[in-house]
Amino acid sequence: MKRLINVDRNLFEKILDLYWKWKELNFELKKIYPRGVNLHEGITEIVCCYVNNFELSLGGGSEDAYDPRTGKLVQVKGTSNWNSDLTSFGPDSIFNALHFVRLDANEDIMYLYDIPTENLDDIYVNSFNTVRDFKNAGKRPRFSIIKECIEPYGLEPYARVIIASKEIQYRN
């Protein structure tokens, strides 16, 4: 059963407070193990919802958020590695809009991007197969949104979230 949750200022601030716990866990793990821990989707989805006035969508669909103004189903992806990402989609994933949250962990700033979806299915995930091919085969396509969408199209973030001050700066 799908639940839509309004992300208010209190929830936004709470999730940004939890970010610091994630950052500490990630830092401590990297001291003893070669890899850290991924930035949790609960953080990126709630931040994206608050910044955009989306409703958080839990259960009942493949979307992460719902835009009540447009009726669009929104998929939210993110990375805590500024230079690269490996994003995957379920083969039956359905959405009308894709937003990407890119963390600069050195500066503790999240950058939000609106990723065009028109050509997503045509992106090659290996030398021979596209996202569409993988989805048709019931497989999860994996590719880099940074390398395949942001860089080639010169996309700029539409907003920045300064985590320490809990400030949102929108691009004009």
Tab-separated table of C-alpha atoms in Angstrom:
chain	number	residue	atom	x	y	z
A	1	MET	CA	0.000	0.000	0.000
A	2	LYS	CA	1.441	3.348	-1.058
A	3	ARG	CA	1.903	6.063	1.559
A	4	LEU	CA	2.653	9.655	0.646
A	5	ILE	CA	4.420	11.647	3.344
A	6	ASN	CA	4.703	15.421	3.473
A	7	VAL	CA	8.334	16.325	4.163
A	8	ASP	CA	8.209	19.347	6.442
A	9	ARG	CA	11.022	21.474	7.838
A	10	ASN	CA	11.283	19.319	10.988
A	11	LEU	CA	11.852	16.115	8.995
A	12	PHE	CA	14.312	17.908	6.692
A	13	GLU	CA	16.350	19.151	9.661
A	14	LYS	CA	16.221	15.743	11.377
A	15	ILE	CA	17.573	13.977	8.281
A	16	LEU	CA	20.371	16.555	7.962
A	17	ASP	CA	21.279	15.894	11.608
A	18	LEU	CA	21.444	12.171	10.789
A	19	TYR	CA	23.825	12.956	7.941
A	20	TRP	CA	26.579	13.660	10.495
A	21	LYS	CA	26.144	10.187	11.988
A	22	TRP	CA	26.444	8.674	8.514
A	23	LYS	CA	29.582	10.748	7.890
A	24	GLU	CA	31.177	9.593	11.145
A	25	LEU	CA	30.317	5.934	10.451
A	26	ASN	CA	31.711	6.241	6.926
A	27	PHE	CA	34.933	7.841	8.219
A	28	GLU	CA	35.479	5.203	10.917
A	29	LEU	CA	34.775	2.305	8.547
A	30	LYS	CA	37.295	3.624	6.020
A	31	LYS	CA	39.974	3.494	8.735
A	32	ILE	CA	39.623	-0.286	9.022
A	33	TYR	CA	38.082	-1.351	5.721
A	34	PRO	CA	38.794	-0.271	2.128
A	35	ARG	CA	35.238	0.888	1.414
A	36	GLY	CA	32.880	3.148	3.294
A	37	VAL	CA	29.125	2.953	3.551
A	38	ASN	CA	26.794	4.356	0.897
A	39	LEU	CA	24.842	7.484	1.670
A	40	HIS	CA	21.412	6.169	2.620
A	41	GLU	CA	18.560	6.791	0.216
A	42	GLY	CA	16.444	8.003	3.130
A	43	ILE	CA	18.727	11.018	3.358
A	44	THR	CA	18.804	11.865	-0.347
A	45	GLU	CA	15.095	11.223	-0.953
A	46	ILE	CA	13.950	13.343	1.994
A	47	VAL	CA	16.295	16.184	1.039
A	48	CYS	CA	15.097	16.087	-2.582
A	49	CYS	CA	11.450	16.035	-1.494
A	50	TYR	CA	11.845	19.005	0.820
A	51	VAL	CA	13.794	21.090	-1.695
A	52	ASN	CA	11.174	20.439	-4.415
A	53	ASN	CA	7.965	20.270	-2.356
A	54	PHE	CA	7.509	16.636	-3.396
A	55	GLU	CA	5.773	14.059	-1.257
A	56	LEU	CA	7.873	11.085	-0.173
A	57	SER	CA	6.403	7.888	-1.635
A	58	LEU	CA	6.774	4.746	0.444
A	59	GLY	CA	5.596	1.356	-0.823
A	60	GLY	CA	3.207	0.523	-3.621
A	61	GLY	CA	5.339	1.755	-6.522
A	62	SER	CA	8.852	2.077	-7.863
A	63	GLU	CA	8.897	5.861	-7.504
A	64	ASP	CA	10.572	7.586	-4.554
A	65	ALA	CA	8.519	10.751	-4.634
A	66	TYR	CA	5.376	12.272	-6.047
A	67	ASP	CA	4.987	15.812	-7.344
A	68	PRO	CA	1.467	16.887	-6.325
A	69	ARG	CA	1.594	19.935	-8.636
A	70	THR	CA	2.233	17.924	-11.820
A	71	GLY	CA	1.247	14.365	-10.898
A	72	LYS	CA	4.708	13.139	-11.911
A	73	LEU	CA	6.292	10.069	-10.351
A	74	VAL	CA	9.839	10.932	-9.322
A	75	GLN	CA	12.864	8.673	-9.019
A	76	VAL	CA	15.673	9.990	-6.763
A	77	LYS	CA	19.229	8.717	-7.117
A	78	GLY	CA	22.333	9.893	-5.366
A	79	THR	CA	26.022	9.433	-4.703
A	80	SER	CA	28.410	10.238	-1.887
A	81	ASN	CA	31.356	9.983	-4.286
A	82	TRP	CA	31.711	13.358	-6.011
A	83	ASN	CA	33.628	12.067	-9.037
A	84	SER	CA	31.663	8.964	-9.883
A	85	ASP	CA	28.538	6.965	-9.294
A	86	LEU	CA	27.066	3.640	-10.265
A	87	THR	CA	23.324	4.015	-10.472
A	88	SER	CA	20.942	1.153	-11.069
A	89	PHE	CA	17.269	0.951	-11.869
A	90	GLY	CA	14.861	-1.902	-11.385
A	91	PRO	CA	13.795	-3.396	-14.726
A	92	ASP	CA	10.163	-2.500	-13.979
A	93	SER	CA	10.925	0.939	-12.569
A	94	ILE	CA	8.354	3.522	-13.645
A	95	PHE	CA	8.909	7.276	-13.288
A	96	ASN	CA	8.366	10.547	-15.156
A	97	ALA	CA	11.159	12.583	-13.571
A	98	LEU	CA	14.656	11.769	-12.343
A	99	HIS	CA	16.514	13.808	-9.745
A	100	PHE	CA	20.118	13.223	-8.721
A	101	VAL	CA	21.674	14.223	-5.389
A	102	ARG	CA	25.465	14.581	-5.581
A	103	LEU	CA	27.276	14.959	-2.283
A	104	ASP	CA	30.487	16.883	-1.827
A	105	ALA	CA	31.460	15.221	1.473
A	106	ASN	CA	34.516	17.452	1.909
A	107	GLU	CA	32.367	20.577	1.918
A	108	ASP	CA	29.184	18.897	3.278
A	109	ILE	CA	27.083	20.255	0.438
A	110	MET	CA	24.473	18.359	-1.592
A	111	TYR	CA	23.948	19.398	-5.209
A	112	LEU	CA	20.612	18.544	-6.825
A	113	TYR	CA	20.189	17.935	-10.551
A	114	ASP	CA	17.134	17.453	-12.745
A	115	ILE	CA	18.162	14.690	-15.158
A	116	PRO	CA	16.418	14.543	-18.555
A	117	THR	CA	14.670	11.188	-18.996
A	118	GLU	CA	13.943	11.241	-22.743
A	119	ASN	CA	17.050	9.269	-23.743
A	120	LEU	CA	17.722	7.186	-20.627
A	121	ASP	CA	16.688	3.936	-22.304
A	122	ASP	CA	19.258	4.540	-25.077
A	123	ILE	CA	22.279	4.768	-22.753
A	124	TYR	CA	24.745	1.931	-23.221
A	125	VAL	CA	25.471	-0.015	-20.038
A	126	ASN	CA	28.165	-2.098	-21.728
A	127	SER	CA	29.635	-2.336	-25.227
A	128	PHE	CA	26.561	-3.972	-26.728
A	129	ASN	CA	23.476	-3.363	-24.573
A	130	THR	CA	21.390	-0.349	-23.667
A	131	VAL	CA	19.296	0.355	-20.605
A	132	ARG	CA	16.275	-0.716	-22.684
A	133	ASP	CA	17.927	-4.044	-23.546
A	134	PHE	CA	18.613	-4.762	-19.883
A	135	LYS	CA	15.087	-3.804	-18.821
A	136	ASN	CA	13.562	-5.989	-21.538
A	137	ALA	CA	15.685	-8.898	-20.285
A	138	GLY	CA	14.470	-8.307	-16.707
A	139	LYS	CA	17.913	-7.149	-15.542
A	140	ARG	CA	18.976	-4.089	-13.542
A	141	PRO	CA	20.820	-1.648	-15.812
A	142	ARG	CA	23.763	0.071	-14.090
A	143	PHE	CA	25.529	3.175	-15.364
A	144	SER	CA	26.947	6.494	-14.200
A	145	ILE	CA	24.533	9.425	-14.205
A	146	ILE	CA	27.541	11.726	-13.818
A	147	LYS	CA	29.366	10.305	-16.870
A	148	GLU	CA	26.311	9.619	-19.062
A	149	CYS	CA	24.021	12.562	-18.254
A	150	ILE	CA	25.537	15.390	-16.201
A	151	GLU	CA	28.890	15.742	-17.976
A	152	PRO	CA	27.825	15.187	-21.621
A	153	TYR	CA	24.898	17.616	-21.341
A	154	GLY	CA	26.724	20.135	-19.149
A	155	LEU	CA	23.956	19.979	-16.555
A	156	GLU	CA	24.174	22.391	-13.654
A	157	PRO	CA	22.586	21.795	-10.260
A	158	TYR	CA	19.302	23.606	-9.658
A	159	ALA	CA	19.888	23.747	-5.896
A	160	ARG	CA	22.520	23.277	-3.221
A	161	VAL	CA	21.881	22.194	0.342
A	162	ILE	CA	24.444	23.478	2.830
A	163	ILE	CA	24.217	20.743	5.449
A	164	ALA	CA	25.822	22.566	8.405
A	165	SER	CA	23.503	25.588	8.172
A	166	LYS	CA	20.546	23.628	6.749
A	167	GLU	CA	20.295	26.281	4.053
A	168	ILE	CA	18.943	25.729	0.556
A	169	GLN	CA	20.378	27.850	-2.236
A	170	TYR	CA	18.420	27.758	-5.507
A	171	ARG	CA	20.057	28.549	-8.832
A	172	ASN	CA	18.506	31.552	-10.560
